[in-house]
């Protein structure tokens, strides 16, 4: 199976109940819009996680790969950890497994009192991690997209910002459209 074909179907896996089925369907629609001509089909799936508040992101991606296989975005409300990175902060908002096409995102650290803002943040983190599934890399230069917002692949210096400031200054500033260089890469490689 070609890379293009294997990534054209995205399995959106709701891990526990971090969002409603309707919210999951809305996310699928927004992802399709952002990855126009790249993601063509969705499967909405359920996964019952172990009852934990924190989970190693790599273990979760391996479990999803083993149970579902293929191109996957898992969404959880558990706090995701990545102990493979020697850093003071070992939690992540999302993570892509470099061994396969599985990414996971968490609602845990991006919650807002405003539910629509929480969903917007979740979508932006999801677009970022899915971008990695398609081979996109981080932008540290704050590349603008066609709508003037930051490209979803924008990555700030977390250690400079801290958790709350990073969410507000980087994640909230991202848009839902990729910059010209990312769109060109997606067109040429997928």
Coordinates of C-alpha atoms in Angstrom, one line a residue:
X1 CA 0.0 0.0 0.0
X2 CA 1.4 3.4 -0.9
X3 CA 2.1 6.1 1.7
X4 CA -0.6 8.3 0.2
X5 CA -3.2 5.6 0.4
X6 CA -2.2 4.5 3.9
X7 CA -2.5 8.0 5.3
X8 CA -5.7 9.0 3.4
X9 CA -7.9 7.3 6.0
X10 CA -7.6 8.7 9.6
X11 CA -8.8 6.7 12.6
X12 CA -9.9 9.2 15.2
X13 CA -9.9 7.2 18.5
X14 CA -11.7 8.6 21.5
X15 CA -9.8 7.2 24.5
X16 CA -12.3 7.3 27.4
X17 CA -14.6 10.3 27.1
X18 CA -12.5 13.5 26.7
X19 CA -15.1 14.9 24.3
X20 CA -18.6 14.0 23.0
X21 CA -19.3 12.1 19.8
X22 CA -20.6 15.3 18.2
X23 CA -17.4 17.1 19.2
X24 CA -15.4 14.3 17.7
X25 CA -17.3 14.5 14.4
X26 CA -16.8 18.3 14.4
X27 CA -13.1 17.7 14.8
X28 CA -13.1 15.2 11.9
X29 CA -14.7 17.9 9.7
X30 CA -12.1 20.5 10.7
X31 CA -9.2 18.1 10.2
X32 CA -10.5 17.2 6.7
X33 CA -10.7 20.9 5.9
X34 CA -7.1 21.5 7.1
X35 CA -5.7 18.5 5.3
X36 CA -7.7 19.0 2.1
X37 CA -6.9 16.3 -0.6
X38 CA -4.7 14.4 1.9
X39 CA -7.1 13.0 4.5
X40 CA -10.2 11.7 2.6
X41 CA -11.9 9.3 5.0
X42 CA -12.4 8.9 8.8
X43 CA -13.2 6.1 11.1
X44 CA -14.4 7.2 14.5
X45 CA -13.4 4.6 17.1
X46 CA -13.5 4.0 20.8
X47 CA -10.8 2.8 23.1
X48 CA -11.2 2.0 26.8
X49 CA -8.0 3.1 28.6
X50 CA -6.7 1.8 31.9
X51 CA -8.1 4.0 34.8
X52 CA -5.1 6.3 35.1
X53 CA -4.6 10.0 35.4
X54 CA -1.2 10.0 33.7
X55 CA 0.1 7.8 30.9
X56 CA 3.4 7.5 29.0
X57 CA 2.6 8.8 25.5
X58 CA 4.8 6.2 23.8
X59 CA 3.0 3.4 25.5
X60 CA -0.3 4.7 24.5
X61 CA 0.7 5.1 20.8
X62 CA 2.0 1.5 20.9
X63 CA -1.2 0.2 22.3
X64 CA -3.3 2.1 19.6
X65 CA -1.0 0.8 16.9
X66 CA -1.4 -2.8 18.2
X67 CA -5.2 -2.6 18.6
X68 CA -6.1 -0.5 15.5
X69 CA -3.1 -0.1 13.2
X70 CA -2.9 2.4 10.4
X71 CA -3.0 6.2 10.5
X72 CA -4.3 7.1 14.0
X73 CA -5.0 10.2 16.2
X74 CA -5.9 9.2 19.7
X75 CA -7.6 11.8 22.0
X76 CA -7.5 11.4 25.8
X77 CA -8.1 13.4 28.9
X78 CA -5.2 11.7 30.7
X79 CA -2.0 13.7 31.3
X80 CA 0.5 12.6 28.6
X81 CA 4.1 12.1 29.7
X82 CA 7.3 11.7 27.6
X83 CA 10.2 10.6 29.8
X84 CA 12.4 9.9 26.7
X85 CA 13.2 13.6 26.5
X86 CA 15.8 14.8 29.1
X87 CA 13.9 18.0 30.1
X88 CA 12.6 19.5 33.3
X89 CA 9.1 19.2 31.9
X90 CA 8.2 15.7 31.0
X91 CA 4.5 16.2 30.1
X92 CA 3.4 16.9 26.5
X93 CA 0.2 18.3 25.0
X94 CA 0.5 15.8 22.1
X95 CA 3.0 13.3 20.8
X96 CA 3.7 11.5 17.5
X97 CA 5.3 8.1 17.5
X98 CA 8.3 8.1 15.1
X99 CA 8.0 4.4 14.5
X100 CA 4.5 4.5 12.9
X101 CA 1.7 6.9 11.9
X102 CA 0.1 7.2 15.4
X103 CA -0.3 10.4 17.3
X104 CA -2.0 11.2 20.6
X105 CA -3.2 14.4 22.1
X106 CA -4.6 15.3 25.5
X107 CA -7.2 17.7 26.8
X108 CA -5.6 17.6 30.2
X109 CA -3.4 20.7 30.1
X110 CA -5.3 22.8 27.5
X111 CA -8.6 23.2 29.3
X112 CA -10.3 26.6 29.5
X113 CA -13.4 27.8 31.3
X114 CA -14.7 28.4 27.8
X115 CA -15.5 25.0 26.3
X116 CA -15.1 26.4 22.7
X117 CA -11.6 27.6 23.5
X118 CA -10.7 24.2 24.9
X119 CA -11.9 22.5 21.7
X120 CA -10.0 25.1 19.6
X121 CA -6.8 24.3 21.5
X122 CA -7.4 20.5 21.1
X123 CA -7.9 21.0 17.3
X124 CA -4.7 23.1 17.0
X125 CA -2.6 20.5 18.9
X126 CA -4.2 17.7 16.8
X127 CA -3.3 19.5 13.5
X128 CA 0.3 19.9 14.8
X129 CA 0.7 16.2 15.7
X130 CA -1.0 15.1 12.4
X131 CA 1.3 17.4 10.6
X132 CA 4.2 15.3 12.0
X133 CA 2.4 12.1 10.7
X134 CA 2.7 13.6 7.2
X135 CA 6.4 14.6 7.6
X136 CA 6.0 18.2 8.6
X137 CA 8.5 19.7 11.0
X138 CA 8.4 22.5 13.6
X139 CA 8.6 26.2 12.7
X140 CA 10.4 28.2 15.3
X141 CA 10.1 31.3 13.1
X142 CA 6.3 31.8 13.7
X143 CA 5.3 31.3 10.1
X144 CA 2.0 32.9 9.2
X145 CA -0.6 31.1 7.2
X146 CA -3.1 32.5 4.7
X147 CA -5.4 33.7 7.5
X148 CA -2.5 35.6 9.2
X149 CA -2.4 33.2 12.2
X150 CA 0.5 31.1 13.0
X151 CA 0.9 27.8 11.1
X152 CA -0.2 24.8 13.2
X153 CA 3.5 23.6 13.0
X154 CA 4.7 26.6 15.0
X155 CA 6.6 25.6 18.1
X156 CA 7.7 28.1 20.7
X157 CA 10.4 27.7 23.3
X158 CA 8.5 26.0 26.1
X159 CA 11.2 26.6 28.7
X160 CA 10.9 30.4 28.1
X161 CA 7.2 30.5 28.4
X162 CA 6.2 27.9 30.9
X163 CA 3.0 25.9 30.6
X164 CA 0.2 28.4 30.9
X165 CA 2.0 31.1 28.9
X166 CA 2.9 28.6 26.2
X167 CA -0.8 27.6 25.8
X168 CA -1.9 31.2 25.6
X169 CA 1.0 32.6 23.5
X170 CA 1.7 29.7 21.1
X171 CA -1.2 27.3 20.9
X172 CA -3.9 30.0 21.1
X173 CA -2.1 32.0 18.4
X174 CA -2.0 29.0 15.9
X175 CA -4.5 29.0 13.2
X176 CA -6.3 26.1 11.4
X177 CA -4.5 26.6 8.1
X178 CA -0.9 25.6 7.2
X179 CA 1.6 28.1 5.9
X180 CA 2.7 28.0 2.2
X181 CA 5.8 25.9 2.7
X182 CA 3.8 23.2 4.7
X183 CA 1.0 23.2 2.1
X184 CA 3.5 22.8 -0.7
X185 CA 5.2 19.9 1.2
X186 CA 1.9 18.2 1.8
X187 CA 1.0 18.6 -1.9
X188 CA 4.3 17.2 -3.1
X189 CA 4.7 14.3 -0.7
X190 CA 1.2 13.0 -0.1

